[in-house]
CSV table of C-alpha atoms in Angstrom, one decimal:
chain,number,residue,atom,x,y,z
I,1,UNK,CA,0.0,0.0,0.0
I,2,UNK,CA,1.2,3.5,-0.7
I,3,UNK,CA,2.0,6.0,2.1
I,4,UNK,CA,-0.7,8.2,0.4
I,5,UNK,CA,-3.1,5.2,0.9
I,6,UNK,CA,-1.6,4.6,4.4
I,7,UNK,CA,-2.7,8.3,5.1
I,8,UNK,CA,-6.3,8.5,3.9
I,9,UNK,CA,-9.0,8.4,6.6
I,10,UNK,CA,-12.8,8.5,6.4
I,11,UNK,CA,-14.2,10.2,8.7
I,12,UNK,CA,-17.4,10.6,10.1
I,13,UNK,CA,-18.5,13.9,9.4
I,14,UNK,CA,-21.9,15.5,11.0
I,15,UNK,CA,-20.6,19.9,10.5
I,16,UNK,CA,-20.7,20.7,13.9
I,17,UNK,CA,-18.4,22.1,15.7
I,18,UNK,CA,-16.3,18.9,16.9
I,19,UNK,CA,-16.1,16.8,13.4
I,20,UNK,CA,-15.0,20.7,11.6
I,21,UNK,CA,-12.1,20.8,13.8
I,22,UNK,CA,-11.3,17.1,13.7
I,23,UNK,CA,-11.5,17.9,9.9
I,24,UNK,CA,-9.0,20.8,10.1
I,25,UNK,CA,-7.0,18.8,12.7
I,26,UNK,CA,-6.5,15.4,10.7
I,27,UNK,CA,-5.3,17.4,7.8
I,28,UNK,CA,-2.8,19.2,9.9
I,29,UNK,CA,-1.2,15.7,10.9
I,30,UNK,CA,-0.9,15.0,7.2
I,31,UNK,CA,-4.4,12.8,6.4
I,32,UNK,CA,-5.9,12.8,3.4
I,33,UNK,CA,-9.4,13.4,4.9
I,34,UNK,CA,-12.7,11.3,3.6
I,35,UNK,CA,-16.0,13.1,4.7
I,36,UNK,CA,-18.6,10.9,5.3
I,37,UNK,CA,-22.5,12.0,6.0
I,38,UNK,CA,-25.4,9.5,6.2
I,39,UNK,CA,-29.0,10.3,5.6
I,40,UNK,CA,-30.5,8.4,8.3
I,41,UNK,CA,-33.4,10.7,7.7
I,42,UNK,CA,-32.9,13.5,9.8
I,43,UNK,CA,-34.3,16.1,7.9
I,44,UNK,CA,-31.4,18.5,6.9
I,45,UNK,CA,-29.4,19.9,3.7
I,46,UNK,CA,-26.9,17.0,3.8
I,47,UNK,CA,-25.7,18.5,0.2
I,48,UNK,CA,-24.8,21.4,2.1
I,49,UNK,CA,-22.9,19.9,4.3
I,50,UNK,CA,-21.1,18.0,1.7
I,51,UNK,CA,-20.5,21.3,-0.2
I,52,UNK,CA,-19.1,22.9,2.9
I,53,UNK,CA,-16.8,19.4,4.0
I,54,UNK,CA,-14.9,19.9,0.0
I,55,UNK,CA,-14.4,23.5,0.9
I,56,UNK,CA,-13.3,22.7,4.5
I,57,UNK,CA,-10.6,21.1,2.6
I,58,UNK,CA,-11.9,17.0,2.6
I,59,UNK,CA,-10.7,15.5,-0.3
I,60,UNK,CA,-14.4,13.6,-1.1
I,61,UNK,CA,-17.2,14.0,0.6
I,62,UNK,CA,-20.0,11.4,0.1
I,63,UNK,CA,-23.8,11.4,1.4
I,64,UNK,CA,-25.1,8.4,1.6
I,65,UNK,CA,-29.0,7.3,2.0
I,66,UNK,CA,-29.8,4.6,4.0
I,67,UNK,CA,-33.1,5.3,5.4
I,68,UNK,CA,-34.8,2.2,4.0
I,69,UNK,CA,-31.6,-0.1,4.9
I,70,UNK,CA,-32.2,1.2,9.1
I,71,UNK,CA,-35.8,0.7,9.2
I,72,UNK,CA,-36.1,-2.2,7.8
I,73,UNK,CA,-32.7,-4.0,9.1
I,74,UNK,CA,-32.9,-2.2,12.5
I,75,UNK,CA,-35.5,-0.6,13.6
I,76,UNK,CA,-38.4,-2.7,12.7
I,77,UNK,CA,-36.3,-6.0,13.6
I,78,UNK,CA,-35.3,-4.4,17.1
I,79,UNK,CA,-38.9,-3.6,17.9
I,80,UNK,CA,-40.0,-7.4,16.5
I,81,UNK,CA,-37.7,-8.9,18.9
I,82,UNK,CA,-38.4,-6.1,22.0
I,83,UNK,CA,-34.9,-4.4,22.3
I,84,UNK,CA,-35.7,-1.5,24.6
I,85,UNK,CA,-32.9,-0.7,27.5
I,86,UNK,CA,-33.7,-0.6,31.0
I,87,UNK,CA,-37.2,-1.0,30.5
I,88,UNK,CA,-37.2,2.6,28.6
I,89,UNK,CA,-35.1,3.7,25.6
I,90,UNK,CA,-35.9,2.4,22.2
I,91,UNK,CA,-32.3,2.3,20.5
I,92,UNK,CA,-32.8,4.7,18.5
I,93,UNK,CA,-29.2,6.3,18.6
I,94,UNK,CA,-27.9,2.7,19.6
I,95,UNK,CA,-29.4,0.9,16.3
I,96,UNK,CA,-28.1,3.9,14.1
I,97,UNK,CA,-24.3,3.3,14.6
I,98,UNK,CA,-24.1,0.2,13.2
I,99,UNK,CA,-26.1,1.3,10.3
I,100,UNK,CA,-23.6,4.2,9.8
I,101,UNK,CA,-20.3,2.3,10.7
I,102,UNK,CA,-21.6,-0.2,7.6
I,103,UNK,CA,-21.6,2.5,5.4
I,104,UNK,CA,-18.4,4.2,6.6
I,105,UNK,CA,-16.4,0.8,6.1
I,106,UNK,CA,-17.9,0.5,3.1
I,107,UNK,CA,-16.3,3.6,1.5
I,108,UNK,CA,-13.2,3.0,3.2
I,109,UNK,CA,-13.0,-0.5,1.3
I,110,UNK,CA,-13.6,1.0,-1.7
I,111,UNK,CA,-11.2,4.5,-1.1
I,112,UNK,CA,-8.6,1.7,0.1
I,113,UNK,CA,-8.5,3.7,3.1
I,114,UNK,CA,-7.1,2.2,6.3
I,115,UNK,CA,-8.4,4.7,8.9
I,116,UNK,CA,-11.6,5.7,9.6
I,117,UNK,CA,-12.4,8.6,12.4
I,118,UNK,CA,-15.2,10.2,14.6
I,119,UNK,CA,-15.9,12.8,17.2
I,120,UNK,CA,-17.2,10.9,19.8
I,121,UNK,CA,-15.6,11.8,23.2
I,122,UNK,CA,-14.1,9.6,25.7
I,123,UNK,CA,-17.5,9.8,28.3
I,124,UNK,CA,-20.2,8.4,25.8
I,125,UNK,CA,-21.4,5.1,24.0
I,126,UNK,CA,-21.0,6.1,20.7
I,127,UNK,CA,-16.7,5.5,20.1
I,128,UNK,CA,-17.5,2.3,21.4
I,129,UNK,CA,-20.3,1.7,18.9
I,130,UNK,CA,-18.5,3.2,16.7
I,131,UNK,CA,-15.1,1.1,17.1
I,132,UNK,CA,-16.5,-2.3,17.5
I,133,UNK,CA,-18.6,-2.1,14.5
I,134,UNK,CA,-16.2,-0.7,12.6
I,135,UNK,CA,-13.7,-3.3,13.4
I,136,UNK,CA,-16.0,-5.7,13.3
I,137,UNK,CA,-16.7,-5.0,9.5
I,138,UNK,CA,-13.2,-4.9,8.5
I,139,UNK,CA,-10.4,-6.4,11.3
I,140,UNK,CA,-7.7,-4.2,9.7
I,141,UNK,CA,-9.4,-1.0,9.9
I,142,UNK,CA,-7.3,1.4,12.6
I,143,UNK,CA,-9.6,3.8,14.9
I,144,UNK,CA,-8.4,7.5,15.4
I,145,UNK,CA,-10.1,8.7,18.0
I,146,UNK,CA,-9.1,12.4,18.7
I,147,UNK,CA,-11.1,12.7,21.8
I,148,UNK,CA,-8.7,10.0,23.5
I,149,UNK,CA,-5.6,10.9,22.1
I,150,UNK,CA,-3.4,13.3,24.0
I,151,UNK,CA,-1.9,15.2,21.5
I,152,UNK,CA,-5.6,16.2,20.7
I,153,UNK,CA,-7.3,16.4,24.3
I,154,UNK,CA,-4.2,18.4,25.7
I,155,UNK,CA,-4.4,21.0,22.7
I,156,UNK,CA,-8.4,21.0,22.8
I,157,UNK,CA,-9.1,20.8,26.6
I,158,UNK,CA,-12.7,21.9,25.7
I,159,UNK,CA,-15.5,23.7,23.6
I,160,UNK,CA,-13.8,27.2,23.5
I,161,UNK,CA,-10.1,26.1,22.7
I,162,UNK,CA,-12.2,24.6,19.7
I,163,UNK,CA,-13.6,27.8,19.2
I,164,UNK,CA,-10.7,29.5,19.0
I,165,UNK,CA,-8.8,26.9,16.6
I,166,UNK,CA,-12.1,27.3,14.0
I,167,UNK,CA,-11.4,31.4,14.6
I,168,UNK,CA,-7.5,31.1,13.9
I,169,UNK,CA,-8.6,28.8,10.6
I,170,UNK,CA,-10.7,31.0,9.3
I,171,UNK,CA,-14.5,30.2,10.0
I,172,UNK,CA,-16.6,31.6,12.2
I,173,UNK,CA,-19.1,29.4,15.1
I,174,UNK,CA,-22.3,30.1,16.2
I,175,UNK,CA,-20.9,29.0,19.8
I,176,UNK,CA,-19.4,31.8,21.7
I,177,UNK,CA,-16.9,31.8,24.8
I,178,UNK,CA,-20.2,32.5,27.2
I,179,UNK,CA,-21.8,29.6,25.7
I,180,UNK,CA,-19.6,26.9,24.7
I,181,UNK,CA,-21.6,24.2,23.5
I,182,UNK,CA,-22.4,22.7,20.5
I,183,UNK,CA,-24.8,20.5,19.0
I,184,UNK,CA,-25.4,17.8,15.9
I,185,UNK,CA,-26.0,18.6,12.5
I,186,UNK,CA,-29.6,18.5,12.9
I,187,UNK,CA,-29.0,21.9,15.5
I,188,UNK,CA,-25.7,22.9,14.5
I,189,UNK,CA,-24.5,23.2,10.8
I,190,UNK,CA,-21.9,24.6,8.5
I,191,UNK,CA,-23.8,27.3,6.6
I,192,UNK,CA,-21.5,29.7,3.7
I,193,UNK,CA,-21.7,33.5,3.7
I,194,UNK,CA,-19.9,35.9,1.5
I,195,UNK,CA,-16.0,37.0,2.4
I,196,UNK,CA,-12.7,35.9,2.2
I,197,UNK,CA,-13.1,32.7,4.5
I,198,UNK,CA,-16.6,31.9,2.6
I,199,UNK,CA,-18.4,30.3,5.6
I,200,UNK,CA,-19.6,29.8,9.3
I,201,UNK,CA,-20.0,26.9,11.7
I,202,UNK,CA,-23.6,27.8,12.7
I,203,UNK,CA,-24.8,26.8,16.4
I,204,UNK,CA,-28.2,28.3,17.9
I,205,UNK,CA,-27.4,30.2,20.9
I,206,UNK,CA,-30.7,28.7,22.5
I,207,UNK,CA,-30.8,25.9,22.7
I,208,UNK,CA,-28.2,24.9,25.3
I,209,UNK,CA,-27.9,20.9,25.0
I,210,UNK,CA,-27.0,18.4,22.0
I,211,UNK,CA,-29.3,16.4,19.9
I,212,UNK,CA,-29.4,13.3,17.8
I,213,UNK,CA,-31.9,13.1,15.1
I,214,UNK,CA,-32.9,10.4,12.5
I,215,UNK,CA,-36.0,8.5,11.2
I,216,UNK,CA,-36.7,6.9,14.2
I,217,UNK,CA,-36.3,9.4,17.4
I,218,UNK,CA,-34.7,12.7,18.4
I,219,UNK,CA,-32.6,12.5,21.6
I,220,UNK,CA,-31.5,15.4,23.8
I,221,UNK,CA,-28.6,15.4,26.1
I,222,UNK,CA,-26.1,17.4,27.7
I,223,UNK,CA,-25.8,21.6,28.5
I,224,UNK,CA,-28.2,22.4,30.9
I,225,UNK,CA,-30.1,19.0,30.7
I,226,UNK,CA,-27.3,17.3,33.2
I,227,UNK,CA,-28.9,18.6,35.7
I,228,UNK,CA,-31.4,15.9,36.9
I,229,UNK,CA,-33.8,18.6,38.2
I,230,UNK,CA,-33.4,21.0,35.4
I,231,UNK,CA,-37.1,20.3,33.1
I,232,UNK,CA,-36.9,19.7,29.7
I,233,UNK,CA,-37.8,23.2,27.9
I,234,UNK,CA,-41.0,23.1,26.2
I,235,UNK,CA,-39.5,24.1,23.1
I,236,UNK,CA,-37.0,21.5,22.5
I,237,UNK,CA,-39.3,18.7,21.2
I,238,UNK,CA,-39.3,18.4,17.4
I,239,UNK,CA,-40.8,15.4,17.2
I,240,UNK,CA,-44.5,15.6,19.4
I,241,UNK,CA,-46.8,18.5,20.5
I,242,UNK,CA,-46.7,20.0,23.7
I,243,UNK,CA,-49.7,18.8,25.9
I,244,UNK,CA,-51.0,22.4,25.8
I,245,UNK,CA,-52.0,21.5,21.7
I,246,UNK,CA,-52.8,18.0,22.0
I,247,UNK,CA,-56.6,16.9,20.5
I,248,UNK,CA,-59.1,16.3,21.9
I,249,UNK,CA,-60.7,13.7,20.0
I,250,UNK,CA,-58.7,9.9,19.7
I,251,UNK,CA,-57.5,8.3,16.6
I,252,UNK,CA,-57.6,4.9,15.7
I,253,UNK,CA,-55.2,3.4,13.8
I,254,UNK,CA,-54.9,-0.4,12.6
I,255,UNK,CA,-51.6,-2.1,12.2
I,256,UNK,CA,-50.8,-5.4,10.2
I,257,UNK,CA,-47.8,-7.6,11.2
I,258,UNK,CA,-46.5,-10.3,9.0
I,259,UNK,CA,-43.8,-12.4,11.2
I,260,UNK,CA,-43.6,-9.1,14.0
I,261,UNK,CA,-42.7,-7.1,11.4
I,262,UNK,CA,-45.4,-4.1,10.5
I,263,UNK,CA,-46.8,-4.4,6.9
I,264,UNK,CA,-49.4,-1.9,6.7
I,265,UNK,CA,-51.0,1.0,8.6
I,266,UNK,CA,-55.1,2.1,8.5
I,267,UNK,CA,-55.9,5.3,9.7
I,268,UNK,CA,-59.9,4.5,10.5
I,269,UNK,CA,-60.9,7.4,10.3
I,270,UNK,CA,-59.4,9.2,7.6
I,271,UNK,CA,-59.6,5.5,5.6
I,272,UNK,CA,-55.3,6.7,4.4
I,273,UNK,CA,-53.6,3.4,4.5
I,274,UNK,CA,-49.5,3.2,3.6
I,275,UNK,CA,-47.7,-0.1,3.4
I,276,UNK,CA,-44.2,0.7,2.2
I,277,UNK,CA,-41.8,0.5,5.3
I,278,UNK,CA,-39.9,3.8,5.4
I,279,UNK,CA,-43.7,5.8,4.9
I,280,UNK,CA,-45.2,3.5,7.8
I,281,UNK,CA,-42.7,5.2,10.2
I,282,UNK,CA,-42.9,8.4,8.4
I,283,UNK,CA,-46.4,8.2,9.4
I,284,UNK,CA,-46.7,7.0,12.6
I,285,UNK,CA,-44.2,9.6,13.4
I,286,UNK,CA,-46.6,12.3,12.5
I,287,UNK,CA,-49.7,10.6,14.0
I,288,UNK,CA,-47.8,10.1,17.3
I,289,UNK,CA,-46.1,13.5,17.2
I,290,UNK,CA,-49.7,14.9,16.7
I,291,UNK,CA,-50.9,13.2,19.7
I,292,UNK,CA,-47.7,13.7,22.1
I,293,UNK,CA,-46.6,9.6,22.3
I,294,UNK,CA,-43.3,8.7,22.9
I,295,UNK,CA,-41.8,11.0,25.0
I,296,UNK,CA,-39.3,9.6,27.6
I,297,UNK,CA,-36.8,11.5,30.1
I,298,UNK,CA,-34.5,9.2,32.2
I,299,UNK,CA,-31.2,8.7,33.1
I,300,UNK,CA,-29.7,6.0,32.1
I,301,UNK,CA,-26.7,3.9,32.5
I,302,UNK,CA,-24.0,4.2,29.9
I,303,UNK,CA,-21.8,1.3,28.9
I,304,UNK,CA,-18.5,2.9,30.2
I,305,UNK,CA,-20.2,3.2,33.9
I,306,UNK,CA,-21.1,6.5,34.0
I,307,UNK,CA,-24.7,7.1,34.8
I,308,UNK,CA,-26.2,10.1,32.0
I,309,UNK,CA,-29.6,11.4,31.6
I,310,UNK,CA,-31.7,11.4,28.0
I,311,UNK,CA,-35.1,12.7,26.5
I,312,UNK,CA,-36.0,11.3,23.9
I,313,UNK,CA,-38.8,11.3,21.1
I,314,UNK,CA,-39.7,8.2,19.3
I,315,UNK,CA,-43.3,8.5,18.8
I,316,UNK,CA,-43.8,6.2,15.5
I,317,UNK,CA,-41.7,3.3,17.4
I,318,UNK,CA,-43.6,3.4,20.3
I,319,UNK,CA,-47.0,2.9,18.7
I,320,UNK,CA,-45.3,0.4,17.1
I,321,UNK,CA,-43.6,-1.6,20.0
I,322,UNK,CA,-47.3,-1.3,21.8
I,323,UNK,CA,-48.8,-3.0,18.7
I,324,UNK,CA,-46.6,-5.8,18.8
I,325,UNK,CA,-46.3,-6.8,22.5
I,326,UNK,CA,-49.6,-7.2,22.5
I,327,UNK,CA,-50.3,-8.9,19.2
I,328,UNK,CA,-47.6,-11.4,20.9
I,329,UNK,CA,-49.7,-12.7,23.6
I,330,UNK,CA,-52.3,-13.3,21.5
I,331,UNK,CA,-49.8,-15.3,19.1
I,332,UNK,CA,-47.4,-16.6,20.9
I,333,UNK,CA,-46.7,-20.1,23.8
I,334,UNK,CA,-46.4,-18.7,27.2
I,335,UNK,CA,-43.1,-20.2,27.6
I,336,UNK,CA,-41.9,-19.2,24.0
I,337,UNK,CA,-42.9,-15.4,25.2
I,338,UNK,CA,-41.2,-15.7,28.4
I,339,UNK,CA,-37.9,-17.2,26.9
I,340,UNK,CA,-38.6,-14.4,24.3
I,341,UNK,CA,-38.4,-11.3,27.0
I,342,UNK,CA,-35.6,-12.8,28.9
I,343,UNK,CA,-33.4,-12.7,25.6
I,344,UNK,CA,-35.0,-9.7,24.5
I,345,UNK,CA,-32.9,-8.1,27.3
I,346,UNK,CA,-29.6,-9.5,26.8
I,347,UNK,CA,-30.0,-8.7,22.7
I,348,UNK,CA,-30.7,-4.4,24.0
I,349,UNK,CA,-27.7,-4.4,26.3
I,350,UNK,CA,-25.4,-5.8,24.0
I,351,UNK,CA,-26.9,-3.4,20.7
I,352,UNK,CA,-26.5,-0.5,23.5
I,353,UNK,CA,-23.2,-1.3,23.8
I,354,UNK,CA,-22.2,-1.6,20.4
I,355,UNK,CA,-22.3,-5.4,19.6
I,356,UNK,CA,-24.2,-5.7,16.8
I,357,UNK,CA,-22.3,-7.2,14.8
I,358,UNK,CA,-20.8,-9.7,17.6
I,359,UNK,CA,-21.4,-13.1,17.4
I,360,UNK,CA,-23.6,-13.6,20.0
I,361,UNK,CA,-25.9,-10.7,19.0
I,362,UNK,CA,-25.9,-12.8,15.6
I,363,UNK,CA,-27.3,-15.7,17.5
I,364,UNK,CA,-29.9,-13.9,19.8
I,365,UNK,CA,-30.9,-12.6,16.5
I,366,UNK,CA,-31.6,-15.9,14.5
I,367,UNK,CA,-33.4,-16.8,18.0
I,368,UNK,CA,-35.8,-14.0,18.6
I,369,UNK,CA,-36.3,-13.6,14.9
I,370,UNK,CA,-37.5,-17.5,15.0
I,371,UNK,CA,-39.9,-16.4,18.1
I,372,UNK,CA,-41.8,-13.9,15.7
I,373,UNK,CA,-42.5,-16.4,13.3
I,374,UNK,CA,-46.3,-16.7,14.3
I,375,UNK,CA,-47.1,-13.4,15.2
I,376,UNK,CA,-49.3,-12.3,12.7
I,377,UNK,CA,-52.4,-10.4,12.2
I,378,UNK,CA,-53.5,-7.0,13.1
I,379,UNK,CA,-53.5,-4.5,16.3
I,380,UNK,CA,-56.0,-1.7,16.9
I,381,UNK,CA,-54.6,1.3,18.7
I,382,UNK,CA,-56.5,4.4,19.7
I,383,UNK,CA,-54.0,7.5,19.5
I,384,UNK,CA,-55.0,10.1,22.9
I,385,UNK,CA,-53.7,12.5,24.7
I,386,UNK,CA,-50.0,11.5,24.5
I,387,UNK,CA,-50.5,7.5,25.2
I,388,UNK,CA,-51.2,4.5,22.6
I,389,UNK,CA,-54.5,2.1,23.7
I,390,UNK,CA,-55.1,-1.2,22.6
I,391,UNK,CA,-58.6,-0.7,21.5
């Protein structure tokens, strides 16, 4: 391999603040630097980003799609075989990363790149996720993880010294030495504006906590929210209506299931119906957002030992995940069921810590998938004032 080869890295790239540095960083130690962005449908200018990754100085940047590939290869088999963490969280950030290492070891195969890279920091779940996937996917794939490396962390000891390295590059941040935080791409972006330096990392002031977006949820995390007693602010939520503008009138909704996986969705009143999987999310995302369901705010513990506290927004999945536990006792053997739940909870502790591609998640997978085998037929929910019925 060539010592330009040797020096290419893909890295995943989101335009906040964090992966921009990184960016600028890994070019300073003499990378050839691979942007990669994947559309996991959170709802932003992803071409914008990649324009602004080229002109950051990335050799490529690449968007990739692969909404349809996570619903139907995570989300919807997660919530068939009842992965939900500590009796709570849905996955949603914890089903992503494996979706998003695939891709990232997938360009770096086919850049013949031997590094990939990500801003994760050294308190949180996703450099593990992150990591083991990727290694997982490719065994000679090498990890450069800035957040852990000292000749990063004692340059950058936090938000403002990356502040002031973006400044001294020439691009402006929306974050500001009183409020030094950032956010992901879905809050925070790279957006261009005339000059000489041609653009601007651009934080909202606002909205002092980070956020994790995509098809399936919206988490919140961090900034003011570490404080246990601090309440959410009522403008946060993207996903669901404040209870102030829920209906007052219920919905009713039918959901098919072939083999625990949803097939179709029948709004009874309005007579819609949508079968294909992405628009079944799509949605029950809007039905449930309408009505308030799926809001969650707990603290939960992180793989690493350290205990951190979440809201989150998954209103689609929920409606979903109360569908199917129910059309499983209906379906399924008692002791089938019970052997079902029990492994249900080792399969979300090891996808929240990043196994999913590990060999035992493989086999709990083959299992549970075998479990869902008769559960077929059709659910009734009623939609109300933020809670899913079985009607």
């Amino acid at each position: 391999m060539s010592s330009g080869n040797q020096m290419k890295v893909v890295l995943a790239y989101s335009g906040g603040l964090d992966t921009t540095c990184i960016l600028f960083w890994l070019k300073e130690q003499g990378y050839q630097v691979i942007c990669y962005t994947t559309d996991v449908g959170q709802e932003e200018d992803l071409e914008q980003v990649r324009q602004q990754a080229l002109k950051l100085g990335a050799i490529k940047a690449i968007v990739d799609n692969r909404i349809e590939e996570f619903v139907t290869e995570f989300v919807y088999p997660s919530l068939s075989y009842g992965g939900i963490y500590q009796g709570r969280y849905l996955l949603g950030t914890s089903l992503c990363r494996p979706c998003i290492s695939k891709g990232i070891v997938k360009v770096a195969n086919e850049e013949n790149a031997q590094y990939i890279a990500h801003g994760a920091t050294g308190k949180g779940n996703d450099q593990i996720r992150f990591e083991l996937s990727c290694v997982s996917l490719n065994s000679t794939i090498k990890c450069i993880t800035p957040w852990r490396m000292s000749s990063f962390y004692n340059r950058f000891q936090g938000r403002l010294d990356l502040i002031e390295y973006a400044k001294t590059n020439g691009f402006k941040v929306g974050a500001t030495p009183d409020k030094p935080y950032s956010t992901d791409a879905n809050i925070m972006h790279i957006s261009f504006e005339s000059g000489t330096n041609g653009f601007k990392v651009g934080a909202t002031p606002d909205k002092p906590y980070s956020t994790d977006a995509n098809i399936m949820h919206i988490s919140f995390e961090s900034g003011v929210l570490e404080d246990p007693l601090h309440p959410p602010i009522d403008d946060m939520y993207l996903m669901t209506a404040n209870p102030s503008e829920w209906p007052n009138e219920a919905e009713d909704i039918k959901i098919t299931f072939e083999k625990g996986l949803p097939k179709a969705v029948e709004n009874l009143y309005t007579k819609v119906k949508v079968e294909k999987p992405v628009e079944i999310l799509q949605y029950l995302n809007k039905l449930g957002g309408k009505h308030g369901i799926g809001r969650i705010d707990i603290v939960e513990d992180r793989y690493i030992g350290m205990k951190s506290r979440g809201v989150y927004e998954t209103p689609g999945a929920t409606i979903l995940w109360t569908a199917i536990r129910d059309l499983e006792l209906l379906c399924l053997d008692r002791e089938v069921n019970k052997i079902r739940a029990k492994l249900a909870q080792e399969f979300a502790e090891k996808v929240y810590y990043g196994l999913w591609y590990s060999p035992e998640c493989d086999y709990m997978r083959a299992c549970l998938k075998l479990s869902q085998t008769l559960v077929n037929g059709f659910v009734i929910i009623r939609l109300f004032k933020g809670n899913a019925f079985i009607r």
